[in-house]
Amino acid sequence: MAAGAGVVVAAGLAALLIERQPSQGTAAVNTGSTDITRQAAGSFGRDPYTPSVVVTPSPTPAGSTVTPSPTPAGSTVTPSRTPAGSVATPPTGTVNGDTPGLYGGTEHSASCDVGQLAGFLAAHADRGKAWADTAGVEQSALPDYLHSLTSVLLRADTRVTNHGFADGLPTTFQSVLQAGSAVLVDDRGVPRARCACGNPLTPPVADTSAPQFDGDSWPGFRADRVVSVSPAPTAISALVLVDPAGGGRFTRPVGTAGADDRSTAPPPPPASAPGAPEHSGADARTP
């Protein structure tokens, strides 16, 4: 091989390695247009790593008309309902992963089977190696890493970088996951896996232009209400979750699957200014 050709090949390999380096913290910045794939909570999704490991069935979000992608035989993917009017309204924009009420879940019940995910990746070494590379951990440490994550439900449509697996190779694409999707988050509150397909997740690429969305939409989807999650400033010991069944709040220690959940009181209402009437929750009307 000529010396010049060797330089070109080496440069190409270096660029490929840089492109595949996973983002563990702040999102990268893209100055061009970004195509973002919408993925409904009940969709098996694009380039799945594993069969579904979702284990908490609940009704489809009210009014939803999304037709999900085909689900492989033997796996069940049922989206969870996003609570309406519950404590801690889901935020919009960029939020820290330790924000109370950012995520939901069913008290004393995990929405993802971490053991099943770890077992599948251990049994399929090529996928396990690619998954570990994306997460930035050694393949031998992948089971421990997965068990350090916490099972939650998204309460807002959420931007992520989605890492799939197709034709024996890892893939990467930008996506927005529908509220109600079951995910695993790390000790900074950042989504790290989508449970309907087993795909690893990293923070989204920040887009300085208007993003272009593709894939089936769902009622209520609005680009200006999509959330991006930033890592909490420090590691957190527990997440404050909202139960979709009734809006109750509870804490779930990081890395647990529901057995150690504890109910917690809702936050006190904001103090009214002296002499101001109490807010009833109804729309104000002019007499």
Tab-separated table of C-alpha atoms in Angstrom:
chain	number	residue	atom	x	y	z
A	1	MET	CA	0.000	0.000	0.000
A	2	ALA	CA	1.346	3.462	-0.909
A	3	ALA	CA	2.229	5.783	1.953
A	4	GLY	CA	-0.376	8.338	0.852
A	5	ALA	CA	-3.105	5.696	0.769
A	6	GLY	CA	-2.113	4.547	4.258
A	7	VAL	CA	-2.523	8.080	5.572
A	8	VAL	CA	-5.975	8.332	4.001
A	9	VAL	CA	-7.070	4.994	5.487
A	10	ALA	CA	-5.722	5.910	8.926
A	11	ALA	CA	-7.523	9.244	8.814
A	12	GLY	CA	-10.734	7.508	7.806
A	13	LEU	CA	-10.462	5.019	10.664
A	14	ALA	CA	-9.775	7.820	13.135
A	15	ALA	CA	-12.858	9.679	11.934
A	16	LEU	CA	-14.956	6.518	12.287
A	17	LEU	CA	-13.731	5.936	15.834
A	18	ILE	CA	-14.508	9.536	16.778
A	19	GLU	CA	-17.985	9.214	15.262
A	20	ARG	CA	-18.689	6.036	17.283
A	21	GLN	CA	-17.372	7.391	20.597
A	22	PRO	CA	-20.397	7.445	22.919
A	23	SER	CA	-21.486	10.649	24.601
A	24	GLN	CA	-21.586	10.192	28.368
A	25	GLY	CA	-22.467	13.742	29.370
A	26	THR	CA	-23.377	16.972	27.605
A	27	ALA	CA	-24.935	16.537	24.182
A	28	ALA	CA	-22.818	17.100	21.089
A	29	VAL	CA	-23.747	20.005	18.820
A	30	ASN	CA	-24.879	19.691	15.220
A	31	THR	CA	-24.925	22.888	13.158
A	32	GLY	CA	-26.841	21.303	10.284
A	33	SER	CA	-30.310	19.814	9.984
A	34	THR	CA	-31.015	16.687	12.043
A	35	ASP	CA	-33.494	13.955	11.155
A	36	ILE	CA	-35.196	12.716	14.313
A	37	THR	CA	-37.183	9.473	14.304
A	38	ARG	CA	-40.326	9.442	16.447
A	39	GLN	CA	-40.763	6.186	18.359
A	40	ALA	CA	-44.137	5.508	19.937
A	41	ALA	CA	-44.189	3.906	23.369
A	42	GLY	CA	-45.698	0.724	21.930
A	43	SER	CA	-43.344	0.491	18.959
A	44	PHE	CA	-40.681	-2.216	18.861
A	45	GLY	CA	-38.603	0.360	17.027
A	46	ARG	CA	-35.711	0.564	14.646
A	47	ASP	CA	-32.655	-1.733	14.667
A	48	PRO	CA	-33.502	-3.512	17.956
A	49	TYR	CA	-30.738	-5.066	20.054
A	50	THR	CA	-32.983	-7.502	21.925
A	51	PRO	CA	-36.573	-8.692	22.274
A	52	SER	CA	-38.689	-6.445	24.468
A	53	VAL	CA	-37.850	-6.493	28.178
A	54	VAL	CA	-40.880	-4.376	29.132
A	55	VAL	CA	-42.699	-6.080	32.020
A	56	THR	CA	-45.341	-3.610	33.201
A	57	PRO	CA	-48.401	-3.604	30.923
A	58	SER	CA	-50.742	-0.630	30.985
A	59	PRO	CA	-53.256	1.003	28.655
A	60	THR	CA	-52.174	2.842	25.532
A	61	PRO	CA	-52.107	6.656	25.999
A	62	ALA	CA	-55.640	8.025	25.687
A	63	GLY	CA	-56.668	8.840	22.139
A	64	SER	CA	-53.524	7.378	20.624
A	65	THR	CA	-53.852	6.201	17.038
A	66	VAL	CA	-50.230	5.222	16.477
A	67	THR	CA	-49.724	1.971	14.595
A	68	PRO	CA	-46.631	0.397	16.165
A	69	SER	CA	-43.899	-1.351	14.255
A	70	PRO	CA	-44.191	-5.156	14.155
A	71	THR	CA	-43.143	-6.905	17.354
A	72	PRO	CA	-41.208	-10.184	17.092
A	73	ALA	CA	-43.058	-13.300	18.132
A	74	GLY	CA	-42.837	-14.005	21.811
A	75	SER	CA	-42.269	-10.417	22.932
A	76	THR	CA	-44.881	-8.094	24.361
A	77	VAL	CA	-44.603	-4.322	24.152
A	78	THR	CA	-47.400	-2.394	25.838
A	79	PRO	CA	-46.943	1.340	26.445
A	80	SER	CA	-47.698	2.900	29.791
A	81	ARG	CA	-50.173	5.725	30.175
A	82	THR	CA	-48.827	9.182	30.971
A	83	PRO	CA	-50.662	10.611	33.985
A	84	ALA	CA	-52.871	13.618	33.413
A	85	GLY	CA	-53.081	16.328	36.026
A	86	SER	CA	-50.708	14.475	38.336
A	87	VAL	CA	-48.280	15.998	40.781
A	88	ALA	CA	-45.293	17.626	39.115
A	89	THR	CA	-46.391	18.390	35.558
A	90	PRO	CA	-43.819	17.012	33.105
A	91	PRO	CA	-41.352	19.761	32.185
A	92	THR	CA	-40.273	20.905	28.742
A	93	GLY	CA	-36.939	22.000	27.299
A	94	THR	CA	-33.650	20.852	28.788
A	95	VAL	CA	-33.955	19.562	32.358
A	96	ASN	CA	-31.653	17.964	34.896
A	97	GLY	CA	-32.000	14.239	35.450
A	98	ASP	CA	-32.675	14.709	39.174
A	99	THR	CA	-35.802	16.848	38.610
A	100	PRO	CA	-38.615	15.463	40.835
A	101	GLY	CA	-41.480	14.145	38.717
A	102	LEU	CA	-39.448	14.013	35.515
A	103	TYR	CA	-40.061	10.255	35.410
A	104	GLY	CA	-42.902	7.974	36.408
A	105	GLY	CA	-43.365	4.374	37.410
A	106	THR	CA	-45.585	1.926	39.239
A	107	GLU	CA	-44.757	1.734	42.934
A	108	HIS	CA	-43.127	-1.585	43.925
A	109	SER	CA	-43.009	-2.708	40.302
A	110	ALA	CA	-40.284	-2.303	37.677
A	111	SER	CA	-41.248	-1.643	34.068
A	112	CYS	CA	-38.108	-3.326	32.666
A	113	ASP	CA	-36.575	-6.748	33.278
A	114	VAL	CA	-32.890	-5.903	33.668
A	115	GLY	CA	-31.946	-9.533	34.234
A	116	GLN	CA	-33.508	-10.531	30.923
A	117	LEU	CA	-31.663	-7.730	29.118
A	118	ALA	CA	-28.335	-8.693	30.697
A	119	GLY	CA	-28.910	-12.375	29.950
A	120	PHE	CA	-29.673	-11.782	26.275
A	121	LEU	CA	-26.595	-9.605	25.795
A	122	ALA	CA	-24.441	-12.208	27.566
A	123	ALA	CA	-25.789	-14.935	25.276
A	124	HIS	CA	-25.156	-12.861	22.128
A	125	ALA	CA	-21.550	-11.749	22.490
A	126	ASP	CA	-21.446	-9.585	19.361
A	127	ARG	CA	-24.402	-7.533	20.544
A	128	GLY	CA	-23.100	-7.474	24.108
A	129	LYS	CA	-19.724	-6.141	22.941
A	130	ALA	CA	-21.333	-3.401	20.846
A	131	TRP	CA	-23.697	-2.482	23.713
A	132	ALA	CA	-20.803	-2.239	26.179
A	133	ASP	CA	-18.763	-0.120	23.769
A	134	THR	CA	-21.660	2.314	23.442
A	135	ALA	CA	-22.051	2.506	27.224
A	136	GLY	CA	-18.314	3.012	27.680
A	137	VAL	CA	-17.799	-0.051	29.891
A	138	GLU	CA	-15.901	-3.328	29.554
A	139	GLN	CA	-18.030	-6.185	28.241
A	140	SER	CA	-17.290	-8.205	31.383
A	141	ALA	CA	-18.681	-5.343	33.487
A	142	LEU	CA	-21.873	-4.952	31.440
A	143	PRO	CA	-24.168	-7.011	33.756
A	144	ASP	CA	-23.135	-4.938	36.780
A	145	TYR	CA	-23.593	-1.731	34.801
A	146	LEU	CA	-27.097	-2.730	33.699
A	147	HIS	CA	-28.076	-3.613	37.266
A	148	SER	CA	-26.884	-0.168	38.386
A	149	LEU	CA	-29.592	1.439	36.218
A	150	THR	CA	-33.123	2.249	37.366
A	151	SER	CA	-36.382	1.326	35.648
A	152	VAL	CA	-38.717	4.296	35.008
A	153	LEU	CA	-41.353	5.573	32.589
A	154	LEU	CA	-40.922	8.747	30.569
A	155	ARG	CA	-43.482	11.438	31.452
A	156	ALA	CA	-42.632	13.669	28.495
A	157	ASP	CA	-41.648	13.042	24.890
A	158	THR	CA	-37.864	12.830	25.199
A	159	ARG	CA	-34.947	13.354	22.781
A	160	VAL	CA	-32.116	10.802	22.806
A	161	THR	CA	-29.378	9.392	20.640
A	162	ASN	CA	-30.542	5.853	19.920
A	163	HIS	CA	-28.027	3.094	19.217
A	164	GLY	CA	-29.360	0.105	17.305
A	165	PHE	CA	-27.922	-3.096	15.875
A	166	ALA	CA	-28.492	-4.296	12.310
A	167	ASP	CA	-26.682	-6.662	9.922
A	168	GLY	CA	-24.118	-7.462	12.601
A	169	LEU	CA	-23.118	-3.844	13.165
A	170	PRO	CA	-24.123	-1.046	15.570
A	171	THR	CA	-26.139	1.864	14.190
A	172	THR	CA	-26.810	5.356	15.523
A	173	PHE	CA	-29.741	7.685	14.955
A	174	GLN	CA	-31.506	10.558	16.673
A	175	SER	CA	-34.950	9.814	18.066
A	176	VAL	CA	-37.700	11.153	20.277
A	177	LEU	CA	-39.340	8.625	22.594
A	178	GLN	CA	-43.023	9.018	23.421
A	179	ALA	CA	-44.109	9.735	26.969
A	180	GLY	CA	-44.992	6.424	28.600
A	181	SER	CA	-41.949	4.622	27.184
A	182	ALA	CA	-40.151	2.314	29.611
A	183	VAL	CA	-36.461	3.186	29.948
A	184	LEU	CA	-33.495	2.619	32.250
A	185	VAL	CA	-31.728	5.686	33.652
A	186	ASP	CA	-28.330	6.060	35.333
A	187	ASP	CA	-27.376	7.705	38.624
A	188	ARG	CA	-27.455	11.135	36.976
A	189	GLY	CA	-30.997	10.587	35.714
A	190	VAL	CA	-29.957	10.197	32.063
A	191	PRO	CA	-31.810	7.622	29.896
A	192	ARG	CA	-29.423	4.761	29.043
A	193	ALA	CA	-31.646	2.029	27.548
A	194	ARG	CA	-35.034	1.713	25.840
A	195	CYS	CA	-36.709	-1.389	27.204
A	196	ALA	CA	-39.007	-2.097	24.238
A	197	CYS	CA	-36.014	-2.949	22.048
A	198	GLY	CA	-33.004	-3.147	24.379
A	199	ASN	CA	-31.205	-0.330	22.591
A	200	PRO	CA	-28.594	1.661	24.517
A	201	LEU	CA	-29.216	5.410	24.685
A	202	THR	CA	-26.932	8.419	25.035
A	203	PRO	CA	-27.719	12.160	25.228
A	204	PRO	CA	-29.102	13.697	22.027
A	205	VAL	CA	-27.138	15.734	19.534
A	206	ALA	CA	-28.068	19.362	20.139
A	207	ASP	CA	-29.495	20.898	16.966
A	208	THR	CA	-28.995	24.585	16.177
A	209	SER	CA	-31.466	24.442	13.284
A	210	ALA	CA	-35.069	23.305	13.011
A	211	PRO	CA	-35.056	19.488	13.321
A	212	GLN	CA	-36.904	17.326	10.830
A	213	PHE	CA	-39.081	14.584	12.347
A	214	ASP	CA	-39.942	11.298	10.658
A	215	GLY	CA	-41.798	8.175	11.761
A	216	ASP	CA	-45.388	7.822	12.966
A	217	SER	CA	-46.559	10.687	15.147
A	218	TRP	CA	-49.049	10.557	18.030
A	219	PRO	CA	-51.793	12.880	19.293
A	220	GLY	CA	-50.348	15.653	21.402
A	221	PHE	CA	-46.851	15.526	19.904
A	222	ARG	CA	-45.307	18.980	19.638
A	223	ALA	CA	-41.679	19.671	18.837
A	224	ASP	CA	-41.585	22.571	21.305
A	225	ARG	CA	-42.629	20.281	24.171
A	226	VAL	CA	-39.920	17.678	23.710
A	227	VAL	CA	-37.544	17.231	26.658
A	228	SER	CA	-33.780	16.721	26.600
A	229	VAL	CA	-32.251	15.399	29.822
A	230	SER	CA	-28.958	16.761	31.148
A	231	PRO	CA	-26.986	14.788	33.744
A	232	ALA	CA	-27.646	15.827	37.337
A	233	PRO	CA	-24.710	17.839	38.745
A	234	THR	CA	-23.882	15.022	41.173
A	235	ALA	CA	-24.808	11.361	41.490
A	236	ILE	CA	-28.234	10.840	43.019
A	237	SER	CA	-29.259	8.146	45.479
A	238	ALA	CA	-32.990	8.027	44.667
A	239	LEU	CA	-35.438	9.277	42.043
A	240	VAL	CA	-38.772	10.924	42.845
A	241	LEU	CA	-41.291	9.230	40.532
A	242	VAL	CA	-44.983	9.775	39.791
A	243	ASP	CA	-47.345	6.798	39.616
A	244	PRO	CA	-49.448	6.987	36.401
A	245	ALA	CA	-52.385	5.201	38.044
A	246	GLY	CA	-53.249	7.966	40.475
A	247	GLY	CA	-50.537	10.590	40.423
A	248	GLY	CA	-49.021	9.605	43.776
A	249	ARG	CA	-45.344	10.317	44.350
A	250	PHE	CA	-42.757	7.853	45.607
A	251	THR	CA	-38.992	7.503	45.774
A	252	ARG	CA	-37.058	4.693	44.122
A	253	PRO	CA	-33.418	4.163	45.136
A	254	VAL	CA	-31.104	4.161	42.141
A	255	GLY	CA	-30.291	0.671	40.888
A	256	THR	CA	-33.357	-0.965	42.454
A	257	ALA	CA	-36.397	-2.588	40.858
A	258	GLY	CA	-39.244	-1.472	43.111
A	259	ALA	CA	-38.837	-3.497	46.293
A	260	ASP	CA	-37.428	-0.491	48.154
A	261	ASP	CA	-39.909	2.113	46.872
A	262	ARG	CA	-41.286	4.506	49.485
A	263	SER	CA	-44.364	6.732	49.194
A	264	THR	CA	-43.724	10.417	49.716
A	265	ALA	CA	-45.947	13.405	50.370
A	266	PRO	CA	-46.646	15.778	47.478
A	267	PRO	CA	-44.847	19.128	47.572
A	268	PRO	CA	-46.657	21.957	49.393
A	269	PRO	CA	-48.580	24.408	47.187
A	270	PRO	CA	-46.774	27.660	46.389
A	271	ALA	CA	-47.348	30.393	48.966
A	272	SER	CA	-49.822	33.091	47.919
A	273	ALA	CA	-48.936	36.755	48.205
A	274	PRO	CA	-50.466	38.491	51.266
A	275	GLY	CA	-54.104	39.237	50.588
A	276	ALA	CA	-54.146	37.262	47.351
A	277	PRO	CA	-56.932	34.701	46.849
A	278	GLU	CA	-56.106	30.998	46.865
A	279	HIS	CA	-55.796	29.483	43.385
A	280	SER	CA	-58.608	26.985	42.876
A	281	GLY	CA	-57.091	25.285	39.874
A	282	ALA	CA	-59.935	26.485	37.656
A	283	ASP	CA	-59.529	29.081	34.922
A	284	ALA	CA	-59.913	32.646	36.104
A	285	ARG	CA	-63.061	34.283	34.749
A	286	THR	CA	-64.120	37.908	34.595
A	287	PRO	CA	-67.419	38.523	36.401
